[in-house]
Amino acid sequence: MSEKSGGDIFLRGVWEENPVLIQILGLCPTLAVTNTVENAVAMALATAFVLVGSSGLVSLVRRIIPDQVRISAYILIIATFVTVVDLLMAAVAPSASKALGPFVPLIVVNCMILGRAEAFASKNPFFPSILDAAGTSSGFAVALLMMGGVRELLGSGSLLGLHVLPGSWEPWVIMILPPGGFLTLGVILMGLSWWWRRGQKADETARPRRWPHGVREPEERAA
Amino acid sequence: MSGGGPAGTGGGAEAGTGGGAGREGGGGMPVQPSSSRLVGTLGLLSVVAGVAIVLVHAWAQPRIEAHQREELRLAIEEVLGEPQRYETRWIRDGRLLDSLPAGADSSAASPVYAGFAANGRLVGYAIPGQKAGYQDVVRLIFGYDPDAGKVLGMKVLESKETPGLGAKITSDSAFIHGFDGVEAPIEGVKHPARDAHQVDMITGATISSTTVISIINDRLEAVGPVLSKAGTRTATAAGSPGADAPRTAAAAGPGPRAAGPGQGGGER
């Protein structure tokens, strides 16, 4: 772990251990607020703020917090950041805050954030923890933007509110409704899975495909 | 790496920074810290968190309130057709008051906003209302001209209706402008609206459309008579300190009001 460079730690969160596409974490915001690109961006930024802030703080206080109360302490830290970001958004970006509605306060129950606090920040120094959080946030943003892009394009015929499809395009209303979220995520995951398998067949010497599901790999733990 | 590893969660990943101080005693049974330490740690964290939230709240709250006032102001201007200025009035116990008596319970009163044209004429009242829609409470504000008995305009302030269907009550301009100049009580119909009491509802959003219409009808049933009774009186005799000269001009002509700048008010 300590030999890993900062770049590796960051990139792992973006791609190899992408919180949504690989770990299938944080699905509530992924499905709920990705009906437009704008909402996806706002949610990604708010989550990044909470994740980076709480990971950094958890890392700083990791020696002070007794093991027995660490989860309560992490939740307290995360909840504080969520409350702060909720207030900041309402003050600075009222329209985004209104569009996301209850999903900003609900960041507190995004297991991706507690997952990074428990799996990484509580055991690593400050800067790697920040990098890990930034990587995971970027991975989350990538997934949200993919979802938001597909759903807004098909569901409203626009991107970032600008109409890009011709007027004759009849929007698929279902894409901006909750079922559209499930359909889009399913198709994206199916496509990625196919692509990864294809890559593996081509290169048998490649490392076995990893599905960490929020925990780090056994060989790393034992190291 | 230190040898504290078998428990897995503890020392293994400590990045070489001094052997898991305080996390695990030494590979075997974790040392149980005293309860006071556990309580103290969480208590201290809570205090820090509380102070942080209070500070951010103190900074953000005035801005949030300013946004809400601005949003209300824009909504009032929209539904009254750009009045020159507006004043808050209160309806309590079936009477229209220029201001609430000091210390009065504001929850027993409901605000309406009286809009005035440049010449001091009363354009109408902006009336907020709310009711449960399809998903959640729909809050809206609408303009009402009590002399003509006409709605001047409608704007939804807050709703969580289904995107693409019910949410059209906030975005479908044909539906929204259907309320400009409609006569109370309003009746929602399928396209096309034929008489002055009817508005077209949105296909696929019957419940949301009906909610909007019934909010307006309910509010007008409650406050309409009060406003009609008080309509000209408040425009003339409001003895509040802010009563300025132009306002008295309205005493002369409540009649031609319908031909005023209010949207759709000119045609009968």
Short mmCIF file of C-alpha atoms in Angstrom, two decimals:
data_model
loop_
_atom_site.label_atom_id
_atom_site.label_comp_id
_atom_site.label_asym_id
_atom_site.label_seq_id
_atom_site.Cartn_x
_atom_site.Cartn_y
_atom_site.Cartn_z
CA MET A 1 0.00 0.00 0.00
CA SER A 2 2.65 2.49 0.98
CA GLU A 3 4.56 1.80 -2.24
CA LYS A 4 1.60 2.89 -4.30
CA SER A 5 2.16 6.24 -5.92
CA GLY A 6 -0.33 9.03 -5.52
CA GLY A 7 -1.34 8.69 -9.14
CA ASP A 8 -2.18 5.03 -8.68
CA ILE A 9 -4.30 5.76 -5.63
CA PHE A 10 -6.18 8.43 -7.55
CA LEU A 11 -6.69 6.46 -10.74
CA ARG A 12 -7.81 3.35 -8.91
CA GLY A 13 -10.81 5.28 -7.60
CA VAL A 14 -11.61 6.68 -11.02
CA TRP A 15 -11.56 3.45 -12.98
CA GLU A 16 -10.35 0.20 -11.48
CA GLU A 17 -12.46 0.60 -8.35
CA ASN A 18 -15.00 3.03 -9.70
CA PRO A 19 -17.53 3.39 -6.89
CA VAL A 20 -20.60 3.10 -9.12
CA LEU A 21 -19.50 1.07 -12.12
CA ILE A 22 -17.40 -1.51 -10.26
CA GLN A 23 -18.33 -1.39 -6.59
CA ILE A 24 -22.00 -0.61 -7.32
CA LEU A 25 -22.08 1.81 -4.39
CA GLY A 26 -23.95 5.09 -4.09
CA LEU A 27 -26.77 3.97 -6.35
CA CYS A 28 -29.45 6.12 -4.75
CA PRO A 29 -28.09 9.44 -6.09
CA THR A 30 -26.88 7.72 -9.25
CA LEU A 31 -30.41 6.67 -10.12
CA ALA A 32 -32.32 9.55 -8.59
CA VAL A 33 -30.68 12.78 -9.71
CA THR A 34 -29.17 11.95 -13.08
CA ASN A 35 -32.10 13.00 -15.24
CA THR A 36 -30.12 16.01 -16.40
CA VAL A 37 -26.41 16.68 -16.79
CA GLU A 38 -26.74 19.78 -14.64
CA ASN A 39 -28.13 17.78 -11.71
CA ALA A 40 -25.42 15.18 -12.17
CA VAL A 41 -22.71 17.85 -12.03
CA ALA A 42 -24.20 19.47 -8.93
CA MET A 43 -24.52 16.13 -7.17
CA ALA A 44 -20.98 15.10 -8.14
CA LEU A 45 -19.56 18.36 -6.79
CA ALA A 46 -21.51 18.18 -3.53
CA THR A 47 -20.48 14.56 -3.00
CA ALA A 48 -16.85 15.33 -3.82
CA PHE A 49 -16.81 18.09 -1.22
CA VAL A 50 -18.18 15.77 1.44
CA LEU A 51 -15.98 12.83 0.47
CA VAL A 52 -12.69 14.73 0.27
CA GLY A 53 -13.43 16.73 3.41
CA SER A 54 -14.51 13.79 5.53
CA SER A 55 -11.72 11.50 4.28
CA GLY A 56 -9.12 14.12 5.11
CA LEU A 57 -10.55 14.74 8.55
CA VAL A 58 -11.00 11.05 9.32
CA SER A 59 -7.38 10.50 8.37
CA LEU A 60 -6.24 13.34 10.63
CA VAL A 61 -8.14 12.09 13.68
CA ARG A 62 -7.65 8.39 13.02
CA ARG A 63 -5.34 7.95 16.01
CA ILE A 64 -7.56 9.84 18.42
CA ILE A 65 -10.78 7.97 17.71
CA PRO A 66 -11.13 4.75 19.74
CA ASP A 67 -12.00 1.78 17.57
CA GLN A 68 -15.26 1.12 19.38
CA VAL A 69 -16.82 4.44 18.40
CA ARG A 70 -15.13 4.97 15.06
CA ILE A 71 -18.23 4.42 12.91
CA SER A 72 -20.25 6.90 14.99
CA ALA A 73 -17.39 9.36 14.75
CA TYR A 74 -17.13 8.95 10.96
CA ILE A 75 -20.87 9.41 10.56
CA LEU A 76 -20.71 12.52 12.71
CA ILE A 77 -17.93 13.95 10.56
CA ILE A 78 -19.71 13.04 7.33
CA ALA A 79 -23.02 14.44 8.57
CA THR A 80 -21.33 17.71 9.47
CA PHE A 81 -19.87 18.06 5.99
CA VAL A 82 -23.23 17.20 4.44
CA THR A 83 -25.03 19.83 6.52
CA VAL A 84 -22.38 22.36 5.56
CA VAL A 85 -22.61 21.58 1.85
CA ASP A 86 -26.41 21.68 2.01
CA LEU A 87 -26.32 25.17 3.54
CA LEU A 88 -23.61 26.35 1.15
CA MET A 89 -25.51 25.15 -1.89
CA ALA A 90 -28.72 26.80 -0.71
CA ALA A 91 -26.80 30.04 -0.22
CA VAL A 92 -24.67 30.01 -3.35
CA ALA A 93 -26.55 27.92 -5.91
CA PRO A 94 -30.23 28.01 -4.93
CA SER A 95 -31.51 26.57 -8.19
CA ALA A 96 -29.22 23.53 -8.02
CA SER A 97 -30.10 23.08 -4.38
CA LYS A 98 -33.78 23.16 -5.28
CA ALA A 99 -33.37 20.72 -8.15
CA LEU A 100 -31.54 18.18 -6.00
CA GLY A 101 -34.02 18.59 -3.17
CA PRO A 102 -33.66 15.97 -0.46
CA PHE A 103 -30.79 14.21 -2.21
CA VAL A 104 -28.19 16.62 -0.85
CA PRO A 105 -28.99 15.80 2.80
CA LEU A 106 -29.16 12.15 1.73
CA ILE A 107 -25.46 12.22 0.78
CA VAL A 108 -24.92 11.35 4.43
CA VAL A 109 -26.16 7.81 3.80
CA ASN A 110 -24.11 7.34 0.65
CA CYS A 111 -22.20 4.21 1.65
CA MET A 112 -19.41 5.12 -0.75
CA ILE A 113 -18.34 7.88 1.65
CA LEU A 114 -18.41 5.82 4.83
CA GLY A 115 -16.76 3.07 2.77
CA ARG A 116 -13.76 5.23 1.91
CA ALA A 117 -13.52 6.49 5.50
CA GLU A 118 -13.51 2.97 6.91
CA ALA A 119 -11.55 1.21 4.18
CA PHE A 120 -8.90 3.80 3.46
CA ALA A 121 -8.83 7.09 5.34
CA SER A 122 -8.89 5.48 8.78
CA LYS A 123 -5.69 3.59 7.98
CA ASN A 124 -3.70 5.97 5.83
CA PRO A 125 -1.98 9.33 6.16
CA PHE A 126 -3.62 12.57 5.16
CA PHE A 127 -2.43 13.06 1.59
CA PRO A 128 -3.06 9.54 0.30
CA SER A 129 -6.51 9.75 1.90
CA ILE A 130 -7.24 12.99 0.10
CA LEU A 131 -6.04 11.48 -3.19
CA ASP A 132 -8.12 8.37 -2.63
CA ALA A 133 -11.20 10.49 -1.91
CA ALA A 134 -10.53 12.70 -4.92
CA GLY A 135 -10.16 9.63 -7.13
CA THR A 136 -13.35 8.07 -5.84
CA SER A 137 -15.17 11.39 -6.27
CA SER A 138 -13.95 11.64 -9.84
CA GLY A 139 -15.06 8.07 -10.50
CA PHE A 140 -18.46 8.93 -9.07
CA ALA A 141 -18.59 12.04 -11.27
CA VAL A 142 -17.70 10.00 -14.36
CA ALA A 143 -20.52 7.57 -13.67
CA LEU A 144 -23.03 10.34 -12.90
CA LEU A 145 -22.10 12.24 -16.06
CA MET A 146 -22.48 9.10 -18.20
CA MET A 147 -25.90 8.53 -16.71
CA GLY A 148 -26.93 12.18 -16.89
CA GLY A 149 -25.71 12.56 -20.47
CA VAL A 150 -27.56 9.53 -21.78
CA ARG A 151 -30.76 10.28 -19.87
CA GLU A 152 -30.95 13.96 -20.70
CA LEU A 153 -30.13 13.34 -24.36
CA LEU A 154 -32.76 10.65 -24.83
CA GLY A 155 -35.28 11.94 -22.31
CA SER A 156 -35.28 15.63 -23.14
CA GLY A 157 -33.34 15.82 -26.41
CA SER A 158 -30.91 18.25 -24.82
CA LEU A 159 -27.55 18.44 -23.07
CA LEU A 160 -26.98 20.94 -20.26
CA GLY A 161 -30.34 22.44 -21.19
CA LEU A 162 -29.31 23.14 -24.79
CA HIS A 163 -31.36 21.35 -27.42
CA VAL A 164 -29.02 19.23 -29.46
CA LEU A 165 -31.40 16.77 -31.06
CA PRO A 166 -33.64 18.00 -33.89
CA GLY A 167 -37.13 19.21 -33.01
CA SER A 168 -38.62 16.15 -34.68
CA TRP A 169 -37.09 14.02 -31.92
CA GLU A 170 -39.83 12.80 -29.62
CA PRO A 171 -38.26 12.65 -26.12
CA TRP A 172 -38.43 9.31 -24.35
CA VAL A 173 -40.12 10.53 -21.21
CA ILE A 174 -39.32 7.25 -19.48
CA MET A 175 -35.61 8.11 -19.56
CA ILE A 176 -36.04 11.00 -17.11
CA LEU A 177 -38.32 8.94 -14.88
CA PRO A 178 -36.90 6.46 -12.36
CA PRO A 179 -37.19 3.41 -14.69
CA GLY A 180 -34.94 5.24 -17.15
CA GLY A 181 -32.27 5.40 -14.46
CA PHE A 182 -32.35 1.65 -13.96
CA LEU A 183 -32.37 0.97 -17.70
CA THR A 184 -29.46 3.32 -18.34
CA LEU A 185 -27.36 1.95 -15.49
CA GLY A 186 -28.09 -1.62 -16.58
CA VAL A 187 -27.07 -0.98 -20.16
CA ILE A 188 -23.91 0.88 -19.10
CA LEU A 189 -22.86 -1.92 -16.73
CA MET A 190 -23.60 -4.54 -19.37
CA GLY A 191 -21.49 -2.67 -21.92
CA LEU A 192 -18.57 -2.24 -19.53
CA SER A 193 -18.69 -5.86 -18.45
CA TRP A 194 -18.59 -7.02 -22.06
CA TRP A 195 -15.70 -4.70 -22.80
CA TRP A 196 -13.66 -5.90 -19.81
CA ARG A 197 -14.23 -9.57 -20.58
CA ARG A 198 -13.21 -9.00 -24.15
CA GLY A 199 -9.98 -7.35 -23.00
CA GLN A 200 -9.22 -10.25 -20.70
CA LYS A 201 -9.64 -12.91 -23.35
CA ALA A 202 -7.22 -11.05 -25.54
CA ASP A 203 -4.61 -10.96 -22.80
CA GLU A 204 -4.52 -14.10 -20.69
CA THR A 205 -1.53 -12.87 -18.73
CA ALA A 206 -3.50 -9.95 -17.43
CA ARG A 207 -4.28 -9.84 -13.75
CA PRO A 208 -7.55 -11.46 -12.84
CA ARG A 209 -10.42 -9.07 -12.96
CA ARG A 210 -11.15 -7.57 -9.61
CA TRP A 211 -14.52 -6.96 -8.09
CA PRO A 212 -13.64 -5.44 -4.74
CA HIS A 213 -17.17 -4.62 -3.58
CA GLY A 214 -15.93 -1.98 -1.21
CA VAL A 215 -13.20 -3.99 0.44
CA ARG A 216 -9.61 -4.01 -0.60
CA GLU A 217 -8.20 -7.08 -2.17
CA PRO A 218 -7.01 -9.94 0.03
CA GLU A 219 -3.45 -9.89 -1.28
CA GLU A 220 -3.13 -6.25 -0.40
CA ARG A 221 -4.44 -6.73 3.09
CA ALA A 222 -2.07 -9.55 3.80
CA ALA A 223 0.90 -7.65 2.47
CA MET B 1 4.79 -3.42 8.07
CA SER B 2 4.36 -4.17 11.71
CA GLY B 3 3.36 -7.61 12.82
CA GLY B 4 0.00 -6.63 14.25
CA GLY B 5 -1.76 -8.09 11.27
CA PRO B 6 -3.91 -11.13 12.03
CA ALA B 7 -6.94 -9.13 13.11
CA GLY B 8 -7.02 -7.67 9.64
CA THR B 9 -8.74 -4.41 10.36
CA GLY B 10 -6.03 -2.95 12.50
CA GLY B 11 -2.35 -2.62 11.97
CA GLY B 12 -1.97 -4.19 8.57
CA ALA B 13 -2.53 -1.13 6.52
CA GLU B 14 -0.93 1.42 8.80
CA ALA B 15 1.48 2.93 6.37
CA GLY B 16 4.55 2.42 8.45
CA THR B 17 3.75 5.27 10.78
CA GLY B 18 4.45 3.80 14.14
CA GLY B 19 2.57 0.65 14.77
CA GLY B 20 -1.11 1.40 15.36
CA ALA B 21 -0.94 3.49 18.49
CA GLY B 22 -4.19 3.21 20.32
CA ARG B 23 -5.95 1.07 17.74
CA GLU B 24 -5.01 -2.33 19.00
CA GLY B 25 -2.97 -3.28 21.96
CA GLY B 26 -0.79 -5.78 20.22
CA GLY B 27 -2.46 -8.28 17.98
CA GLY B 28 -4.52 -10.08 20.59
CA MET B 29 -7.50 -8.80 22.51
CA PRO B 30 -8.09 -5.12 21.83
CA VAL B 31 -7.71 -3.02 24.92
CA GLN B 32 -11.08 -1.66 25.98
CA PRO B 33 -10.78 2.07 26.44
CA SER B 34 -12.69 3.55 29.34
CA SER B 35 -16.26 4.61 28.74
CA SER B 36 -15.39 8.16 29.62
CA ARG B 37 -12.85 8.21 26.81
CA LEU B 38 -15.45 6.94 24.31
CA VAL B 39 -18.04 9.42 25.49
CA GLY B 40 -15.47 12.20 25.67
CA THR B 41 -14.24 11.63 22.12
CA LEU B 42 -17.71 11.64 20.65
CA GLY B 43 -18.73 14.56 22.83
CA LEU B 44 -15.76 16.62 21.73
CA LEU B 45 -16.40 15.77 18.08
CA SER B 46 -20.05 16.74 18.46
CA VAL B 47 -19.11 20.09 19.95
CA VAL B 48 -16.68 20.80 17.11
CA ALA B 49 -19.28 19.70 14.55
CA GLY B 50 -21.93 21.85 16.20
CA VAL B 51 -19.74 24.94 16.21
CA ALA B 52 -18.81 24.39 12.57
CA ILE B 53 -22.46 24.09 11.54
CA VAL B 54 -23.45 27.15 13.55
CA LEU B 55 -20.76 29.22 11.87
CA VAL B 56 -21.71 28.11 8.37
CA HIS B 57 -25.38 28.57 9.17
CA ALA B 58 -24.77 32.10 10.41
CA TRP B 59 -23.03 32.88 7.14
CA ALA B 60 -25.52 31.13 4.86
CA GLN B 61 -28.86 31.98 6.42
CA PRO B 62 -29.04 35.66 5.37
CA ARG B 63 -28.12 34.65 1.84
CA ILE B 64 -30.72 31.89 1.76
CA GLU B 65 -33.37 34.31 2.99
CA ALA B 66 -32.30 36.88 0.41
CA HIS B 67 -32.72 34.26 -2.33
CA GLN B 68 -36.17 33.40 -1.03
CA ARG B 69 -37.22 37.06 -0.92
CA GLU B 70 -35.88 37.59 -4.41
CA GLU B 71 -37.70 34.51 -5.67
CA LEU B 72 -40.94 35.74 -4.06
CA ARG B 73 -40.46 39.20 -5.54
CA LEU B 74 -39.94 37.81 -9.04
CA ALA B 75 -42.96 35.54 -8.64
CA ILE B 76 -45.17 38.41 -7.48
CA GLU B 77 -44.05 40.56 -10.38
CA GLU B 78 -44.71 37.75 -12.80
CA VAL B 79 -48.22 36.91 -11.63
CA LEU B 80 -49.29 40.54 -11.32
CA GLY B 81 -47.85 41.58 -14.67
CA GLU B 82 -44.95 43.74 -13.51
CA PRO B 83 -46.53 46.07 -10.96
CA GLN B 84 -44.43 49.06 -10.03
CA ARG B 85 -44.30 48.00 -6.39
CA TYR B 86 -46.05 45.73 -3.98
CA GLU B 87 -46.90 45.68 -0.29
CA THR B 88 -47.54 42.81 2.06
CA ARG B 89 -51.02 42.62 3.55
CA TRP B 90 -52.45 40.12 5.96
CA ILE B 91 -55.77 38.35 6.05
CA ARG B 92 -56.94 37.38 9.50
CA ASP B 93 -60.39 36.49 10.76
CA GLY B 94 -61.89 37.41 7.41
CA ARG B 95 -60.44 40.90 7.38
CA LEU B 96 -57.69 42.44 5.33
CA LEU B 97 -55.08 44.16 7.49
CA ASP B 98 -52.35 46.52 6.39
CA SER B 99 -50.04 45.06 8.97
CA LEU B 100 -50.19 42.59 11.75
CA PRO B 101 -50.52 44.10 15.21
CA ALA B 102 -47.24 43.84 17.04
CA GLY B 103 -46.85 40.48 18.68
CA ALA B 104 -49.75 38.94 16.79
CA ASP B 105 -49.56 35.27 15.94
CA SER B 106 -48.60 35.31 12.28
CA SER B 107 -49.57 31.65 11.83
CA ALA B 108 -53.23 32.59 12.23
CA ALA B 109 -52.95 35.09 9.39
CA SER B 110 -52.09 34.56 5.76
CA PRO B 111 -50.15 37.05 3.66
CA VAL B 112 -51.29 38.47 0.35
CA TYR B 113 -49.30 40.93 -1.72
CA ALA B 114 -51.01 44.00 -3.10
CA GLY B 115 -49.42 45.22 -6.33
CA PHE B 116 -49.71 48.79 -7.51
CA ALA B 117 -49.17 50.30 -10.95
CA ALA B 118 -47.04 53.37 -11.50
CA ASN B 119 -49.99 55.71 -10.99
CA GLY B 120 -50.75 54.11 -7.64
CA ARG B 121 -53.69 52.10 -8.93
CA LEU B 122 -54.21 48.69 -7.33
CA VAL B 123 -53.40 46.09 -9.98
CA GLY B 124 -54.45 43.11 -7.91
CA TYR B 125 -53.31 40.79 -5.20
CA ALA B 126 -50.74 38.02 -5.38
CA ILE B 127 -52.03 35.16 -3.25
CA PRO B 128 -49.87 32.20 -2.20
CA GLY B 129 -51.43 28.79 -1.70
CA GLN B 130 -50.48 25.17 -1.36
CA LYS B 131 -51.96 21.69 -1.44
CA ALA B 132 -50.85 18.09 -1.82
CA GLY B 133 -50.17 17.22 -5.45
CA TYR B 134 -49.26 13.87 -6.96
CA GLN B 135 -45.89 13.47 -5.25
CA ASP B 136 -45.62 16.18 -2.65
CA VAL B 137 -47.05 19.54 -1.70
CA VAL B 138 -47.39 21.98 -4.58
CA ARG B 139 -46.79 25.60 -3.58
CA LEU B 140 -47.80 28.34 -5.94
CA ILE B 141 -48.69 31.99 -6.10
CA PHE B 142 -51.29 33.58 -8.33
CA GLY B 143 -52.39 37.10 -9.15
CA TYR B 144 -56.02 38.04 -8.67
CA ASP B 145 -57.95 41.13 -9.62
CA PRO B 146 -60.83 41.25 -7.13
CA ASP B 147 -62.88 43.80 -9.10
CA ALA B 148 -62.88 41.86 -12.33
CA GLY B 149 -62.92 38.52 -10.51
CA LYS B 150 -60.10 37.41 -12.76
CA VAL B 151 -56.91 35.50 -12.20
CA LEU B 152 -54.01 37.50 -13.62
CA GLY B 153 -51.35 34.83 -13.71
CA MET B 154 -50.02 31.77 -11.92
CA LYS B 155 -46.56 30.57 -10.98
CA VAL B 156 -45.61 27.36 -9.23
CA LEU B 157 -43.04 28.07 -6.53
CA GLU B 158 -42.29 24.56 -5.40
CA SER B 159 -43.29 21.10 -6.57
CA LYS B 160 -41.83 17.65 -6.82
CA GLU B 161 -44.23 16.36 -9.47
CA THR B 162 -43.15 13.61 -11.84
CA PRO B 163 -40.45 14.84 -14.24
CA GLY B 164 -41.74 14.94 -17.80
CA LEU B 165 -45.40 14.64 -16.76
CA GLY B 166 -46.65 16.49 -13.69
CA ALA B 167 -43.58 18.71 -13.64
CA LYS B 168 -45.01 20.42 -16.73
CA ILE B 169 -47.13 22.54 -14.37
CA THR B 170 -43.94 24.53 -13.83
CA SER B 171 -42.70 24.57 -17.42
CA ASP B 172 -45.59 24.18 -19.90
CA SER B 173 -46.16 27.76 -20.99
CA ALA B 174 -49.50 26.97 -22.65
CA PHE B 175 -50.80 25.65 -19.34
CA ILE B 176 -49.30 28.46 -17.26
CA HIS B 177 -50.57 31.22 -19.53
CA GLY B 178 -53.96 29.53 -19.62
CA PHE B 179 -54.47 31.13 -16.22
CA ASP B 180 -53.88 34.66 -17.46
CA GLY B 181 -57.22 36.39 -17.35
CA VAL B 182 -59.34 33.36 -16.51
CA GLU B 183 -62.41 34.06 -14.40
CA ALA B 184 -62.92 32.44 -11.03
CA PRO B 185 -64.04 29.81 -10.23
CA ILE B 186 -61.79 27.96 -12.61
CA GLU B 187 -62.78 24.75 -14.30
CA GLY B 188 -60.16 22.44 -15.76
CA VAL B 189 -61.14 20.95 -19.12
CA LYS B 190 -59.62 18.90 -21.87
CA HIS B 191 -58.43 20.92 -24.81
CA PRO B 192 -59.81 23.32 -25.91
CA ALA B 193 -60.96 25.71 -23.23
CA ARG B 194 -64.14 27.36 -24.45
CA ASP B 195 -65.32 29.94 -21.97
CA ALA B 196 -63.73 32.43 -19.61
CA HIS B 197 -63.86 30.05 -16.65
CA GLN B 198 -61.99 27.22 -18.32
CA VAL B 199 -58.33 26.32 -18.61
CA ASP B 200 -56.76 23.46 -20.54
CA MET B 201 -55.29 20.75 -18.40
CA ILE B 202 -52.06 18.95 -19.24
CA THR B 203 -52.38 15.55 -20.87
CA GLY B 204 -50.83 12.90 -18.64
CA ALA B 205 -50.77 15.24 -15.65
CA THR B 206 -54.41 15.33 -14.62
CA ILE B 207 -53.74 15.20 -10.90
CA SER B 208 -51.06 17.88 -10.98
CA SER B 209 -53.22 20.14 -13.18
CA THR B 210 -56.26 19.62 -10.97
CA THR B 211 -54.15 20.41 -7.91
CA VAL B 212 -53.10 23.75 -9.34
CA ILE B 213 -56.68 24.63 -10.23
CA SER B 214 -58.06 23.57 -6.87
CA ILE B 215 -55.39 25.49 -4.95
CA ILE B 216 -56.49 28.65 -6.75
CA ASN B 217 -60.20 27.93 -6.33
CA ASP B 218 -59.82 27.09 -2.65
CA ARG B 219 -57.79 30.17 -1.89
CA LEU B 220 -60.20 32.38 -3.81
CA GLU B 221 -63.13 30.86 -1.99
CA ALA B 222 -61.42 31.72 1.28
CA VAL B 223 -60.00 35.15 0.55
CA GLY B 224 -61.79 36.29 -2.61
CA PRO B 225 -64.79 37.88 -0.81
CA VAL B 226 -62.48 39.55 1.69
CA LEU B 227 -60.43 41.05 -1.09
CA SER B 228 -63.46 42.13 -3.12
CA LYS B 229 -64.91 43.87 -0.11
CA ALA B 230 -61.62 45.52 0.75
CA GLY B 231 -60.36 45.96 -2.79
CA THR B 232 -60.81 49.68 -3.27
CA ARG B 233 -60.72 50.52 0.41
CA THR B 234 -57.16 49.39 0.95
CA ALA B 235 -56.04 51.14 -2.14
CA THR B 236 -57.33 54.42 -0.83
CA ALA B 237 -57.70 54.47 2.91
CA ALA B 238 -54.69 52.51 4.00
CA GLY B 239 -53.52 54.69 6.82
CA SER B 240 -50.18 53.03 7.22
CA PRO B 241 -47.16 55.29 7.60
CA GLY B 242 -46.02 54.37 4.15
CA ALA B 243 -49.22 55.61 2.52
CA ASP B 244 -48.04 57.99 -0.13
CA ALA B 245 -49.83 60.38 -2.38
CA PRO B 246 -50.07 58.40 -5.62
CA ARG B 247 -52.01 55.69 -3.92
CA THR B 248 -54.99 57.94 -3.25
CA ALA B 249 -55.37 58.41 -6.96
CA ALA B 250 -56.82 54.94 -7.10
CA ALA B 251 -59.90 56.17 -5.29
CA ALA B 252 -61.07 57.90 -8.41
CA GLY B 253 -61.11 55.02 -10.76
CA PRO B 254 -61.62 51.46 -9.73
CA GLY B 255 -63.73 51.07 -12.85
CA PRO B 256 -61.26 51.10 -15.73
CA ARG B 257 -58.97 48.78 -13.89
CA ALA B 258 -59.83 45.87 -16.11
CA ALA B 259 -58.29 47.69 -19.02
CA GLY B 260 -55.03 48.08 -17.17
CA PRO B 261 -51.68 46.55 -17.90
CA GLY B 262 -52.56 43.28 -16.21
CA GLN B 263 -52.04 40.41 -18.63
CA GLY B 264 -55.18 39.58 -20.50
CA GLY B 265 -57.10 42.14 -18.52
CA GLY B 266 -58.05 44.29 -21.46
CA GLU B 267 -60.32 41.89 -23.32
CA ARG B 268 -63.68 40.89 -22.02
#
